[in-house]
Coordinates of C-alpha atoms in Angstrom, one line a residue:
Chain A
M4 CA 56.2 24.5 167.9
K5 CA 54.7 24.4 164.5
F6 CA 53.5 28.3 165.4
I7 CA 56.5 29.6 166.2
D8 CA 58.8 28.2 163.3
K9 CA 56.3 29.8 160.7
Q10 CA 56.8 33.2 163.0
Q11 CA 60.3 32.8 162.9
S12 CA 61.1 33.4 159.3
K13 CA 59.4 37.0 160.0
N14 CA 62.8 37.6 162.1
L15 CA 64.3 37.9 158.5
L16 CA 62.5 41.3 158.4
F17 CA 65.2 43.0 160.9
I18 CA 68.0 41.6 158.6
L19 CA 66.6 42.8 155.4
P20 CA 67.5 46.5 155.6
S21 CA 71.4 45.5 156.7
L22 CA 71.1 42.5 154.0
L23 CA 70.1 45.1 151.6
G24 CA 72.8 47.5 152.1
V25 CA 75.5 44.7 151.7
C26 CA 73.9 43.4 148.6
I27 CA 74.0 47.1 146.8
F28 CA 77.5 47.9 148.5
V29 CA 79.4 44.3 148.2
L30 CA 77.8 41.2 147.2
I31 CA 76.4 42.5 143.6
P32 CA 79.6 44.5 142.9
S33 CA 81.1 41.0 143.7
V34 CA 79.7 38.9 140.9
D35 CA 81.1 41.8 138.8
V36 CA 84.4 41.4 140.3
I37 CA 84.1 37.4 139.8
R38 CA 83.1 38.2 136.1
R39 CA 86.3 40.6 135.8
S40 CA 88.6 37.7 137.2
F41 CA 87.7 35.6 134.0
V42 CA 88.0 38.1 131.3
D43 CA 90.9 39.6 129.7
A44 CA 91.5 43.3 130.6
K45 CA 92.6 44.8 127.3
T46 CA 90.6 42.7 124.7
H47 CA 87.4 41.8 127.0
H48 CA 87.4 38.5 125.8
F49 CA 86.5 35.4 128.3
A50 CA 90.1 34.5 129.3
G51 CA 89.3 31.1 131.1
L52 CA 91.5 30.8 134.0
Q53 CA 94.6 32.9 132.4
N54 CA 94.3 35.8 135.1
F55 CA 94.5 33.0 137.7
V56 CA 97.6 31.8 136.5
T57 CA 99.1 35.0 135.8
I58 CA 98.9 36.0 139.7
F59 CA 100.3 32.7 140.9
H60 CA 103.3 33.3 138.7
N61 CA 103.4 37.0 139.5
H62 CA 106.6 37.2 142.1
A63 CA 105.2 40.1 144.2
F64 CA 101.7 38.5 144.6
L65 CA 103.6 35.3 145.8
V66 CA 105.9 37.3 148.3
A67 CA 102.7 39.2 149.6
A68 CA 100.8 36.1 150.1
G69 CA 103.7 34.6 151.8
N70 CA 104.2 37.6 154.1
T71 CA 100.8 37.8 155.2
L72 CA 100.6 34.0 155.8
K73 CA 103.7 34.4 157.8
F74 CA 102.6 37.5 159.7
I75 CA 99.3 35.9 160.8
A76 CA 100.9 32.4 161.6
V77 CA 103.4 34.5 163.8
C78 CA 101.2 37.4 165.4
I79 CA 98.1 35.4 166.3
P80 CA 99.7 32.7 168.7
T81 CA 102.2 35.3 170.2
L82 CA 99.3 37.6 170.7
M83 CA 96.8 34.6 171.9
I84 CA 99.5 33.1 174.1
I85 CA 101.1 36.2 175.6
S86 CA 97.5 37.7 176.7
L87 CA 96.3 34.3 177.8
A88 CA 99.5 34.4 180.7
I89 CA 98.1 37.8 181.1
A90 CA 94.8 36.8 181.7
L91 CA 95.5 33.9 184.1
L92 CA 97.7 36.1 186.5
L93 CA 94.7 38.7 186.4
T94 CA 92.3 36.0 187.3
S95 CA 94.2 34.3 189.9
G96 CA 93.0 36.5 192.6
I97 CA 95.5 39.6 192.6
K98 CA 94.2 43.0 193.6
G99 CA 94.2 45.6 190.8
G100 CA 93.1 43.3 187.9
P101 CA 90.7 46.5 187.0
F102 CA 93.6 49.2 186.9
F103 CA 96.1 46.6 184.6
K104 CA 93.2 45.8 182.4
S105 CA 92.2 49.5 181.6
A106 CA 95.9 50.1 181.1
Y107 CA 96.4 47.3 178.6
L108 CA 93.7 48.5 176.7
F109 CA 94.6 51.7 176.6
P110 CA 96.7 51.6 173.5
M111 CA 93.7 50.7 171.1
A112 CA 92.9 54.6 171.6
I113 CA 96.2 56.0 170.2
P114 CA 95.5 56.8 166.6
V115 CA 97.0 55.1 164.0
A116 CA 98.7 58.2 162.6
S117 CA 100.7 58.7 166.0
I118 CA 101.6 55.4 166.0
A119 CA 103.3 55.8 162.5
L120 CA 105.2 59.0 164.0
M121 CA 106.4 57.1 166.7
W122 CA 107.7 54.4 164.4
R123 CA 109.6 56.6 162.2
V124 CA 111.2 58.6 165.3
T125 CA 112.2 55.1 166.9
F126 CA 113.4 53.2 164.1
E127 CA 114.9 55.5 161.4
D128 CA 118.5 55.2 160.5
H129 CA 119.0 58.0 162.6
G130 CA 116.4 57.4 165.2
L131 CA 116.5 56.6 168.7
L132 CA 117.0 53.2 168.5
N133 CA 120.1 53.7 166.7
G134 CA 121.1 56.3 169.3
I135 CA 120.9 54.3 172.1
L136 CA 122.7 51.6 170.5
S137 CA 125.7 53.5 169.4
S138 CA 126.2 55.3 172.6
L139 CA 126.7 51.6 173.8
H140 CA 128.9 50.8 170.7
L141 CA 126.7 48.2 169.7
G142 CA 126.8 49.1 166.1
T143 CA 123.7 50.4 164.4
H144 CA 121.0 48.6 161.9
D145 CA 118.4 50.2 159.4
W146 CA 115.5 48.6 161.0
M147 CA 112.7 50.0 158.6
H148 CA 114.5 48.9 155.3
S149 CA 115.6 45.1 156.6
G150 CA 113.8 41.9 157.5
F151 CA 113.5 43.4 161.2
A152 CA 110.7 45.9 160.1
F153 CA 108.5 42.5 160.2
W154 CA 109.0 42.5 163.6
I155 CA 108.3 46.0 164.4
V156 CA 104.8 45.4 163.0
V157 CA 104.6 42.1 164.8
G158 CA 105.4 44.1 168.0
S159 CA 103.2 46.8 167.6
Y160 CA 100.3 44.7 166.8
V161 CA 100.8 42.6 170.1
W162 CA 101.1 46.0 171.9
K163 CA 98.1 47.3 170.5
Y164 CA 95.4 44.3 170.9
I165 CA 97.0 42.7 174.0
G166 CA 94.2 44.4 176.2
Y167 CA 91.4 43.4 174.1
N168 CA 92.5 39.8 174.0
V169 CA 93.2 39.9 177.8
V170 CA 89.7 40.9 178.3
L171 CA 88.5 38.4 175.9
W172 CA 90.3 35.5 177.7
M173 CA 89.5 37.0 181.2
A174 CA 85.8 36.7 180.3
G175 CA 86.3 33.0 179.5
L176 CA 88.2 32.1 182.3
L177 CA 85.9 33.6 184.7
A178 CA 82.4 31.6 183.1
I179 CA 84.2 28.5 184.0
P180 CA 82.5 27.5 187.1
K181 CA 84.6 27.1 190.2
S182 CA 83.2 24.1 191.4
Y183 CA 85.1 22.4 188.4
Y184 CA 88.5 23.2 190.0
E185 CA 87.3 22.6 193.4
A186 CA 86.5 18.9 192.5
A187 CA 89.8 18.6 190.8
W188 CA 91.5 19.6 194.0
V189 CA 89.8 17.2 196.1
D190 CA 91.0 14.5 193.7
G191 CA 94.5 15.9 193.9
A192 CA 95.1 17.5 190.8
G193 CA 97.6 20.2 190.5
K194 CA 97.8 23.3 188.9
L195 CA 99.1 22.1 185.5
K196 CA 96.6 19.6 185.2
C197 CA 93.8 21.8 186.2
F198 CA 94.9 24.0 183.1
F199 CA 95.1 21.2 180.6
Y200 CA 92.2 19.4 181.8
I201 CA 89.2 22.0 182.9
T202 CA 90.5 25.6 181.5
L203 CA 91.6 24.6 178.0
P204 CA 88.6 22.5 176.8
N205 CA 86.3 25.0 178.4
M206 CA 87.7 27.8 176.4
K207 CA 87.6 25.8 173.2
S208 CA 84.5 27.4 172.1
M209 CA 86.1 31.0 172.6
V210 CA 88.8 30.3 170.8
F211 CA 86.6 30.5 167.5
I212 CA 85.7 34.4 168.2
V213 CA 89.4 35.1 169.4
T214 CA 91.0 33.9 166.5
I215 CA 88.3 35.6 164.0
L216 CA 88.7 38.9 165.5
A217 CA 92.5 38.5 166.0
V218 CA 92.6 37.8 162.3
L219 CA 90.6 40.7 161.6
N220 CA 92.7 43.2 163.7
S221 CA 95.9 41.6 162.0
F222 CA 94.7 43.1 158.4
K223 CA 94.4 46.1 160.0
S224 CA 98.5 46.6 160.8
F225 CA 98.4 47.8 157.1
R226 CA 97.6 51.2 157.9
E227 CA 100.8 51.4 160.2
V228 CA 102.9 49.7 157.6
Y229 CA 101.3 52.1 154.7
M230 CA 101.8 55.4 156.6
V231 CA 105.4 54.9 157.6
A232 CA 106.7 53.0 154.4
G233 CA 103.9 54.0 151.7
N234 CA 103.6 51.5 148.5
Y235 CA 106.8 50.1 148.3
P236 CA 108.2 48.8 151.9
N237 CA 110.8 46.7 152.7
Q238 CA 109.9 43.6 151.2
S239 CA 109.8 41.7 154.6
I240 CA 106.4 44.0 155.2
Y241 CA 105.1 43.9 151.6
M242 CA 101.3 42.6 152.2
L243 CA 98.6 41.6 150.3
Q244 CA 97.1 44.8 150.8
H245 CA 99.8 46.8 149.3
I246 CA 99.7 44.7 146.1
F247 CA 96.0 45.3 145.9
N248 CA 96.5 48.9 146.2
N249 CA 99.1 48.9 143.7
W250 CA 97.4 46.9 141.0
Y251 CA 94.4 49.5 141.7
R252 CA 96.5 52.6 141.0
E253 CA 98.0 50.9 137.8
L254 CA 94.5 49.6 137.0
S255 CA 95.4 45.7 136.5
L256 CA 91.8 44.9 137.2
D257 CA 92.2 41.8 135.6
K258 CA 94.9 40.6 138.3
L259 CA 93.3 42.6 141.2
S260 CA 89.9 41.1 140.5
A261 CA 91.4 37.5 140.3
A262 CA 93.5 38.1 143.4
A263 CA 90.3 39.4 145.4
V264 CA 88.2 36.0 144.1
V265 CA 91.2 33.9 145.8
F266 CA 91.2 35.9 148.6
A267 CA 87.7 35.6 149.4
I268 CA 87.9 31.9 148.9
V269 CA 90.7 31.6 151.3
I270 CA 88.9 33.4 154.1
L271 CA 85.9 31.3 153.3
I272 CA 87.7 28.3 154.0
F273 CA 89.3 29.4 156.9
V274 CA 85.8 30.5 158.4
M275 CA 84.4 27.1 157.7
L276 CA 87.4 25.4 159.4
L277 CA 87.3 27.3 162.4
Q278 CA 83.5 27.0 162.4
K279 CA 83.7 22.9 162.1
F280 CA 86.9 22.5 164.9
W281 CA 86.4 25.3 167.2
A282 CA 82.5 27.0 167.4
S283 CA 80.6 25.4 170.2
E284 CA 78.3 22.8 169.5
S285 CA 75.3 25.7 170.0
L286 CA 77.2 27.7 167.5
K287 CA 77.3 25.1 165.2
G288 CA 73.6 24.1 165.6
D289 CA 72.6 27.5 164.7
L290 CA 75.1 29.8 163.3
Chain B
M124 CA 107.7 32.4 200.2
R125 CA 104.2 33.2 198.9
S126 CA 104.3 36.7 199.3
K127 CA 107.4 37.0 197.8
R128 CA 106.0 35.3 194.6
K129 CA 103.3 37.9 194.8
V130 CA 105.5 40.9 194.7
L131 CA 107.1 39.7 192.1
L132 CA 104.1 39.3 190.2
Y133 CA 103.0 42.9 190.9
I134 CA 106.5 44.2 189.6
L135 CA 106.2 42.3 186.4
L136 CA 102.2 43.6 185.7
F137 CA 103.6 47.2 186.5
L138 CA 106.6 46.8 184.2
L139 CA 104.1 45.7 181.8
T140 CA 102.2 48.7 182.4
L141 CA 105.0 50.8 181.8
L142 CA 106.0 49.0 178.6
L143 CA 102.4 49.4 177.3
L144 CA 101.9 53.0 178.2
S145 CA 105.5 54.4 177.3
P146 CA 104.4 55.7 173.9
M147 CA 101.9 57.6 175.1
Y148 CA 104.1 59.4 177.4
F149 CA 106.5 60.0 174.6
L150 CA 103.6 61.6 172.7
L151 CA 102.9 63.7 175.6
E152 CA 106.2 64.8 176.4
G153 CA 107.0 65.7 172.8
S154 CA 103.9 67.7 172.5
F155 CA 105.3 69.8 175.4
M156 CA 108.7 70.4 174.4
S157 CA 110.0 74.0 173.0
K158 CA 110.5 74.0 169.4
G159 CA 114.4 74.8 170.2
E160 CA 114.7 71.0 172.4
L161 CA 112.6 69.2 169.8
T162 CA 114.7 70.5 167.2
K163 CA 117.7 69.6 168.8
N164 CA 116.4 65.9 169.8
L165 CA 115.1 65.0 166.4
S166 CA 117.3 67.0 164.2
A167 CA 118.9 63.6 163.0
V168 CA 115.7 62.4 162.0
L169 CA 114.2 65.4 160.2
K170 CA 117.2 66.6 158.1
G171 CA 118.9 63.6 157.5
G172 CA 121.9 64.6 159.2
Q173 CA 124.7 63.5 161.4
G174 CA 124.1 61.6 164.3
F175 CA 121.1 60.0 166.2
A176 CA 117.8 61.5 167.9
S177 CA 117.9 61.7 171.4
W178 CA 115.4 62.1 173.9
S179 CA 115.3 62.5 177.6
L180 CA 113.1 61.5 180.4
F181 CA 111.5 65.0 181.1
P182 CA 111.7 68.0 179.0
T183 CA 114.4 70.7 180.0
D184 CA 112.2 73.3 178.2
L185 CA 108.7 73.5 178.8
S186 CA 106.3 75.2 176.2
A187 CA 102.8 75.0 175.0
H188 CA 104.1 76.5 171.7
S189 CA 103.0 73.6 169.5
Y190 CA 99.3 73.6 170.7
E191 CA 99.5 77.1 170.3
K192 CA 100.6 76.6 166.7
L193 CA 98.4 73.7 166.2
L194 CA 95.0 75.2 167.8
I195 CA 95.5 78.7 166.6
F196 CA 97.4 79.0 163.4
S197 CA 95.8 75.7 161.7
P198 CA 92.5 76.4 160.3
T199 CA 92.4 73.2 158.4
F200 CA 92.6 71.2 162.0
Y201 CA 89.4 72.2 162.7
V202 CA 87.5 71.5 159.4
M203 CA 89.2 68.0 159.7
F204 CA 88.0 67.9 162.9
W205 CA 84.6 68.3 162.2
N206 CA 84.8 66.7 159.1
S207 CA 85.6 63.3 161.1
M208 CA 82.9 64.1 164.0
K209 CA 80.3 64.4 161.3
L210 CA 81.5 60.7 160.1
E211 CA 81.7 59.5 163.3
F212 CA 78.0 60.8 164.2
V213 CA 76.7 59.6 160.8
I214 CA 78.2 56.0 160.6
L215 CA 77.5 55.0 164.1
L216 CA 73.9 56.7 163.9
G217 CA 73.5 54.3 160.8
Q218 CA 74.7 51.6 162.5
L219 CA 72.0 52.0 165.0
L220 CA 69.4 52.0 162.7
I221 CA 70.8 49.0 160.5
A222 CA 73.4 46.8 162.3
V223 CA 71.1 46.8 165.6
P224 CA 67.9 45.3 164.0
A225 CA 70.3 42.9 161.7
A226 CA 72.0 41.3 164.8
W227 CA 68.7 40.9 166.6
G228 CA 67.7 39.2 163.5
F229 CA 70.0 36.7 163.3
A230 CA 70.0 36.3 166.9
R231 CA 66.0 35.4 166.6
L232 CA 66.2 33.7 163.3
K233 CA 66.2 30.0 163.2
I234 CA 66.1 28.2 159.4
P235 CA 68.6 26.7 157.9
F236 CA 69.8 29.1 155.3
K237 CA 70.6 31.4 158.2
N238 CA 73.6 29.7 158.7
V239 CA 75.1 30.5 155.0
L240 CA 74.0 34.1 155.5
F241 CA 75.9 34.6 158.8
T242 CA 79.0 33.0 157.2
T243 CA 78.9 35.3 154.5
Y244 CA 78.7 38.3 157.1
I245 CA 81.8 37.2 159.0
V246 CA 83.7 36.4 155.6
L247 CA 82.6 40.1 154.5
M248 CA 84.0 41.3 157.9
L249 CA 87.2 39.9 157.4
M250 CA 88.0 41.3 154.0
P251 CA 90.4 44.1 154.2
F252 CA 89.1 47.3 152.6
Q253 CA 91.8 47.0 149.8
V254 CA 90.3 43.6 148.6
T255 CA 86.6 45.4 147.9
M256 CA 88.5 48.7 146.8
L257 CA 87.6 48.2 142.9
S258 CA 83.8 46.9 143.7
N259 CA 83.3 49.5 146.1
Y260 CA 84.7 52.3 143.7
L261 CA 82.7 51.1 140.8
T262 CA 79.2 51.2 142.9
L263 CA 80.2 54.5 144.4
D264 CA 81.0 56.0 141.1
K265 CA 77.6 54.8 139.7
M266 CA 75.9 56.3 142.4
H267 CA 78.0 59.6 141.9
L268 CA 79.3 59.6 145.4
I269 CA 82.9 59.4 144.5
N270 CA 84.3 62.9 146.3
T271 CA 81.3 62.9 148.8
Q272 CA 81.3 62.3 152.5
A273 CA 78.9 59.6 151.5
S274 CA 81.3 57.6 150.1
I275 CA 82.7 57.2 153.5
I276 CA 79.6 56.9 155.5
L277 CA 77.2 54.4 153.3
P278 CA 79.7 51.6 152.9
N279 CA 80.7 51.5 156.9
V280 CA 77.1 51.9 157.9
F281 CA 76.3 48.5 156.4
S282 CA 79.6 46.8 157.6
T283 CA 78.9 43.7 159.0
F284 CA 81.2 43.9 161.9
P285 CA 78.8 45.4 164.4
V286 CA 76.8 42.7 163.3
F287 CA 78.6 40.2 164.3
T288 CA 79.7 41.6 167.8
M289 CA 76.1 42.2 168.7
Y290 CA 75.0 39.0 167.8
R291 CA 76.2 36.8 170.6
F292 CA 74.7 39.4 173.1
F293 CA 71.2 39.1 171.8
G294 CA 71.8 35.7 171.5
Q295 CA 72.1 35.3 175.1
I296 CA 68.6 36.3 175.5
S297 CA 66.5 33.0 176.3
D298 CA 63.8 32.0 173.9
S299 CA 61.8 31.2 176.6
T300 CA 61.6 35.4 177.6
I301 CA 60.6 36.1 173.9
E302 CA 58.3 33.5 173.9
A303 CA 56.6 34.9 177.0
A304 CA 56.4 38.1 176.0
Q305 CA 54.5 36.7 172.8
I306 CA 51.8 35.0 174.7
D307 CA 51.5 38.1 176.7
G308 CA 50.7 39.5 172.9
A309 CA 53.6 41.4 172.0
N310 CA 54.6 41.7 168.6
R311 CA 57.6 41.3 166.9
F312 CA 58.9 44.9 166.8
Q313 CA 57.6 45.5 170.5
I314 CA 60.1 42.6 171.8
F315 CA 62.8 43.8 169.8
M316 CA 62.2 47.4 171.7
K317 CA 61.2 46.5 175.2
I318 CA 63.2 43.4 175.5
G319 CA 66.0 42.9 173.0
L320 CA 67.3 47.0 173.2
P321 CA 67.0 47.1 177.1
L322 CA 68.8 43.5 177.8
G323 CA 71.2 44.5 174.8
Y324 CA 72.2 47.6 175.3
T325 CA 75.7 47.0 176.7
G326 CA 76.6 45.2 173.7
I327 CA 75.4 47.9 171.4
A328 CA 77.5 50.3 173.5
A329 CA 80.6 48.2 173.2
A330 CA 80.0 48.1 169.5
M331 CA 79.8 51.6 169.2
V332 CA 83.0 52.4 171.2
I333 CA 84.8 49.9 169.2
G334 CA 83.0 51.7 165.9
F335 CA 84.2 55.0 167.3
L336 CA 88.1 54.1 168.0
E337 CA 87.7 52.6 164.1
Y338 CA 86.3 55.1 162.1
W339 CA 88.3 57.7 164.2
N340 CA 91.2 56.3 162.5
L341 CA 90.0 56.2 158.6
I342 CA 92.7 56.1 156.7
E343 CA 92.6 54.4 153.3
Q344 CA 88.9 54.8 152.3
P345 CA 89.3 58.7 152.3
L346 CA 92.4 58.5 150.4
A347 CA 90.7 56.3 147.9
F348 CA 87.5 58.1 147.7
L349 CA 88.2 61.6 148.5
T350 CA 90.0 63.8 146.2
D351 CA 88.9 67.0 147.9
K352 CA 91.0 67.6 151.0
A353 CA 88.4 69.8 152.3
L354 CA 86.3 66.6 153.0
W355 CA 89.0 64.8 154.8
P356 CA 88.8 63.4 158.0
L357 CA 91.2 64.3 161.1
S358 CA 93.0 61.0 160.8
L359 CA 94.8 62.3 157.8
F360 CA 96.0 65.5 159.4
L361 CA 99.1 64.2 160.9
P362 CA 100.4 61.9 157.9
N363 CA 99.9 65.2 155.9
I364 CA 102.3 67.8 158.0
G365 CA 105.7 66.0 157.7
L366 CA 108.4 65.5 160.5
D367 CA 109.7 69.0 159.6
Q368 CA 107.1 70.5 161.7
A369 CA 107.3 67.9 164.6
G370 CA 106.0 69.9 167.6
V371 CA 102.5 70.1 165.4
A372 CA 102.6 66.4 165.0
F373 CA 103.0 65.9 168.8
A374 CA 100.4 68.2 169.9
S375 CA 97.9 66.9 166.8
S376 CA 98.4 63.6 168.3
I377 CA 97.6 64.6 171.9
I378 CA 94.9 66.4 170.6
V379 CA 93.3 63.8 168.1
L380 CA 93.9 61.2 171.1
I381 CA 91.5 63.0 173.7
P382 CA 88.1 62.2 171.9
S383 CA 88.9 58.7 171.5
F384 CA 90.3 58.7 175.2
L385 CA 87.3 60.3 176.3
V386 CA 85.1 58.0 174.4
F387 CA 87.0 55.0 175.7
L388 CA 86.8 56.2 179.3
A389 CA 83.0 56.6 179.4
G390 CA 82.9 53.3 177.4
Q391 CA 85.3 51.1 179.0
D392 CA 82.9 48.8 181.0
Y393 CA 80.6 48.5 178.3
L394 CA 83.5 47.4 176.0
E395 CA 84.8 44.9 178.9
Q396 CA 80.9 43.7 179.2
G397 CA 80.6 43.6 175.3
I398 CA 84.0 41.9 174.8
A399 CA 83.2 39.5 177.5
A400 CA 79.6 38.9 176.4
M401 CA 80.7 37.9 173.0
T402 CA 82.7 35.0 174.2
S403 CA 80.2 33.6 177.0
K404 CA 78.0 30.5 176.1
E405 CA 74.8 30.7 175.1

């Protein structure tokens, strides 16, 4: 085995080109960003934790961070539960599974700019939704400029990624050996019991990957928001990306750097927690 | 009783299909409406006038006018189309050369430090563009790449996302397979080419399909790094024409959708298998 271990490290050669690029474009510049987070932008003197104190007293930053957290907290469970329910239906032995799967995946192919176009036509003050409501004498509402905007973003996120998640869950469900269920049936376990004692525990390792991808995609919802509402949308959908963007345009590089450092630390903690609790043993072992 | 429930189930799934696909129909219908009908329907949104936008299930006045205007009288559309194609091609080719070996390397590497490295890759992959925008800009500026297509290409070639998705695929190949090849005298490179690539190619194809959809929708990067509009990708065509040319907006939605639709159709099986393999146990 010693022989293999020694040779093993040579596999690092395959990673090197990628690692080199990542270092040049992200890691080394990040060191500069960390440095800037401790420096006053005007005087160029060491400022200690002053920049961090500043951003945590910045109202816009706190609103944006709160919205982003709320968005993730709402979107991800919603998407996961709905797509798991559909995946359970589609794997319950009905016909036409492939057709539905394709249809549900399709929204992923619709260009971001077109989604933004549809939002505007549908949800603007004089848009289609208000047209329908007023013809029913239900009164109109300024959807994009109220707290409802948040739910539009949630809805379009779920709409876009539902198929992707259905496929993820289906793969997990189909990987559970049928014999487990048969054994449970023999022992007299019902459908619900099977779900809670066989399906869920066996899907545990998958949750890691599904969650990571769901978070990744949730950050991409910014594109639609940005295209519809620009730099200053309704406060309910003012996300961290907005504030980063705005500080970048205003050249508030000290605040921007401090916020980037905080963001990276939060993501790192999040990923490590996920790995600790959800990643399968094999993943933990070699990851 | 059972069959009744099944019918209900199908109705539910079918309604969901309609709901998810209706935006697509909306775009398609809008693109074939005549200028008059479209203006009539959308004038409330376009001109901010009285009343509300309206829409009918079927267009009363079919016309290819919008397509004509887009495809014959908008030369910038073609420039942007080819810009996008070029970006796609070079980025995906770059990822094939950089990310595929990296994913293979991670799957085969078993050293303690790997954990740290791979976690770093996951964290970087999760960083929204805006968070790394500053460091990105400073690097690209130092390399004199701002306002060139390389400023879009290079950071994306070294994206860690495809490494993450393909890693799982290569991880499924058992160590005993590799050892057998080693005993037969194959070197590391040969094993990668003869075992890794053939066994992992669905994963590679899946990463490429997802990559295509991603880079077909570039918004923030070109806005931040490309000041010369002649270099802009197609994804910025529609945002730039405004609702006053609604017909062209709808038609361009459909035309822009076609390549991603084709890639999606061609790659759907890979996409499903690729997504599936990411979740399966090693």
